[in-house]
Amino acid sequence: MSSILITAFEPFGGDELNPSEEILREFPEYLYDRKVVKATLPVIYNHSFDRLLPLIEKHEPDVILLLGYAKGRSHVTVERIGINICDSPQPDALGNVLSNRPIVKGGADGLFSTLP
C-alpha cells in the first residue's frame, strides 16, 4: 500500500511541548488514499536519522513530510532549502551544542525541496 511518512520532533530546550508534534497528532490515518505513518523523532544532533531511515526503508513512502519547529516564528513556513550545517546555540536533548559543523561531511551545501 502507498504511504505518506510524516515526522515531528519531541519537546526540547526546556519546552513542555513541541508544536510540530501537536500538528502531527492532527493528521488523519489516511490521506489521499495513502496510509499516513507518523513518527516523533528525538532532538539529538546526528541521531534523528537513526530513527528516520528505518522508517523510510520499512514503509517505502511515496511522500515524506518532515515537520519542525522554528521558535519565534509567527506562522507556519515551508523550508525550501535544507542547509548542510549544524549551528545552534540551543543544546539538543543530550546537552550537545554544535557550531558550524556539516550534517553530512562532504555533502552538498544544501538540498532543495521538491514541493511546488
Tab-separated table of C-alpha atoms in Angstrom:
chain	number	residue	atom	x	y	z
A	1	MET	CA	0.000	0.000	0.000
A	2	SER	CA	1.173	3.515	-0.740
A	3	SER	CA	2.075	5.604	2.276
A	4	ILE	CA	2.968	9.075	3.467
A	5	LEU	CA	5.579	9.411	6.209
A	6	ILE	CA	5.157	12.455	8.445
A	7	THR	CA	7.552	13.203	11.272
A	8	ALA	CA	7.772	15.740	14.072
A	9	PHE	CA	10.173	16.360	16.930
A	10	GLU	CA	9.859	15.771	20.647
A	11	PRO	CA	9.977	18.753	23.025
A	12	PHE	CA	13.410	20.226	23.749
A	13	GLY	CA	15.113	23.322	25.079
A	14	GLY	CA	13.028	23.353	28.233
A	15	ASP	CA	9.713	23.424	26.356
A	16	GLU	CA	6.970	21.109	27.602
A	17	LEU	CA	5.621	20.553	24.095
A	18	ASN	CA	6.778	20.860	20.533
A	19	PRO	CA	4.197	22.372	18.156
A	20	SER	CA	5.370	20.053	15.362
A	21	GLU	CA	4.327	17.073	17.477
A	22	GLU	CA	0.967	18.701	18.203
A	23	ILE	CA	0.366	19.173	14.460
A	24	LEU	CA	1.432	15.588	13.738
A	25	ARG	CA	-1.329	14.288	16.008
A	26	GLU	CA	-3.935	16.084	13.878
A	27	PHE	CA	-3.144	14.207	10.653
A	28	PRO	CA	-5.675	11.505	9.767
A	29	GLU	CA	-4.834	7.812	9.371
A	30	TYR	CA	-5.292	8.074	5.589
A	31	LEU	CA	-4.650	10.970	3.266
A	32	TYR	CA	-5.357	10.816	-0.480
A	33	ASP	CA	-5.882	7.042	-0.224
A	34	ARG	CA	-2.441	6.607	1.319
A	35	LYS	CA	-1.722	5.325	4.820
A	36	VAL	CA	-0.199	8.045	6.999
A	37	VAL	CA	2.758	6.810	9.026
A	38	LYS	CA	3.520	9.161	11.923
A	39	ALA	CA	6.722	9.297	13.949
A	40	THR	CA	8.222	11.591	16.546
A	41	LEU	CA	11.973	11.994	16.258
A	42	PRO	CA	14.419	12.727	19.072
A	43	VAL	CA	16.157	16.103	19.157
A	44	ILE	CA	19.666	14.670	19.220
A	45	TYR	CA	22.110	16.021	16.657
A	46	ASN	CA	23.144	13.426	14.099
A	47	HIS	CA	20.869	10.762	15.628
A	48	SER	CA	17.417	11.635	14.296
A	49	PHE	CA	18.342	9.855	11.074
A	50	ASP	CA	18.938	6.651	13.055
A	51	ARG	CA	15.179	6.648	13.717
A	52	LEU	CA	14.116	8.100	10.355
A	53	LEU	CA	15.988	5.849	7.919
A	54	PRO	CA	14.490	2.545	9.164
A	55	LEU	CA	11.018	4.084	8.789
A	56	ILE	CA	11.776	5.024	5.186
A	57	GLU	CA	13.139	1.544	4.461
A	58	LYS	CA	10.196	-0.214	6.126
A	59	HIS	CA	7.334	1.833	4.651
A	60	GLU	CA	8.880	2.995	1.333
A	61	PRO	CA	6.700	6.122	1.409
A	62	ASP	CA	5.597	7.965	-1.714
A	63	VAL	CA	5.800	11.238	0.190
A	64	ILE	CA	7.892	12.290	3.188
A	65	LEU	CA	6.939	15.382	5.168
A	66	LEU	CA	9.296	16.386	7.978
A	67	LEU	CA	7.746	18.870	10.393
A	68	GLY	CA	9.883	21.075	12.603
A	69	TYR	CA	9.667	23.988	14.954
A	70	ALA	CA	11.385	27.340	14.474
A	71	LYS	CA	10.899	29.091	17.786
A	72	GLY	CA	9.870	32.706	17.437
A	73	ARG	CA	8.228	32.475	14.016
A	74	SER	CA	4.723	33.863	13.961
A	75	HIS	CA	3.334	31.452	11.360
A	76	VAL	CA	3.907	28.165	9.568
A	77	THR	CA	6.586	28.312	6.892
A	78	VAL	CA	7.887	25.809	4.361
A	79	GLU	CA	11.618	25.278	4.421
A	80	ARG	CA	12.539	25.253	0.748
A	81	ILE	CA	16.269	24.695	1.239
A	82	GLY	CA	17.853	22.377	3.786
A	83	ILE	CA	21.324	23.712	4.571
A	84	ASN	CA	24.020	21.171	5.406
A	85	ILE	CA	25.096	22.777	8.663
A	86	CYS	CA	24.519	22.247	12.380
A	87	ASP	CA	24.794	25.622	14.014
A	88	SER	CA	22.694	26.310	17.060
A	89	PRO	CA	23.387	27.709	20.493
A	90	GLN	CA	20.448	25.560	21.677
A	91	PRO	CA	21.587	22.225	23.133
A	92	ASP	CA	19.968	19.011	21.931
A	93	ALA	CA	18.308	16.534	24.313
A	94	LEU	CA	21.711	15.260	25.445
A	95	GLY	CA	23.131	18.743	26.013
A	96	ASN	CA	25.267	18.793	22.839
A	97	VAL	CA	25.833	22.173	21.211
A	98	LEU	CA	27.127	22.171	17.653
A	99	SER	CA	28.594	25.168	15.923
A	100	ASN	CA	29.261	25.485	12.194
A	101	ARG	CA	29.551	21.728	11.572
A	102	PRO	CA	28.310	19.944	8.455
A	103	ILE	CA	25.488	17.471	8.901
A	104	VAL	CA	26.932	15.299	6.128
A	105	LYS	CA	30.697	15.688	5.714
A	106	GLY	CA	31.491	16.212	2.038
A	107	GLY	CA	27.787	16.553	1.244
A	108	ALA	CA	26.131	19.243	-0.824
A	109	ASP	CA	25.922	22.700	0.758
A	110	GLY	CA	22.138	22.419	0.647
A	111	LEU	CA	19.225	20.469	-0.744
A	112	PHE	CA	16.129	21.964	-2.321
A	113	SER	CA	12.619	20.774	-1.534
A	114	THR	CA	10.671	19.204	-4.392
A	115	LEU	CA	7.415	20.765	-3.170
A	116	PRO	CA	5.797	23.119	-5.690
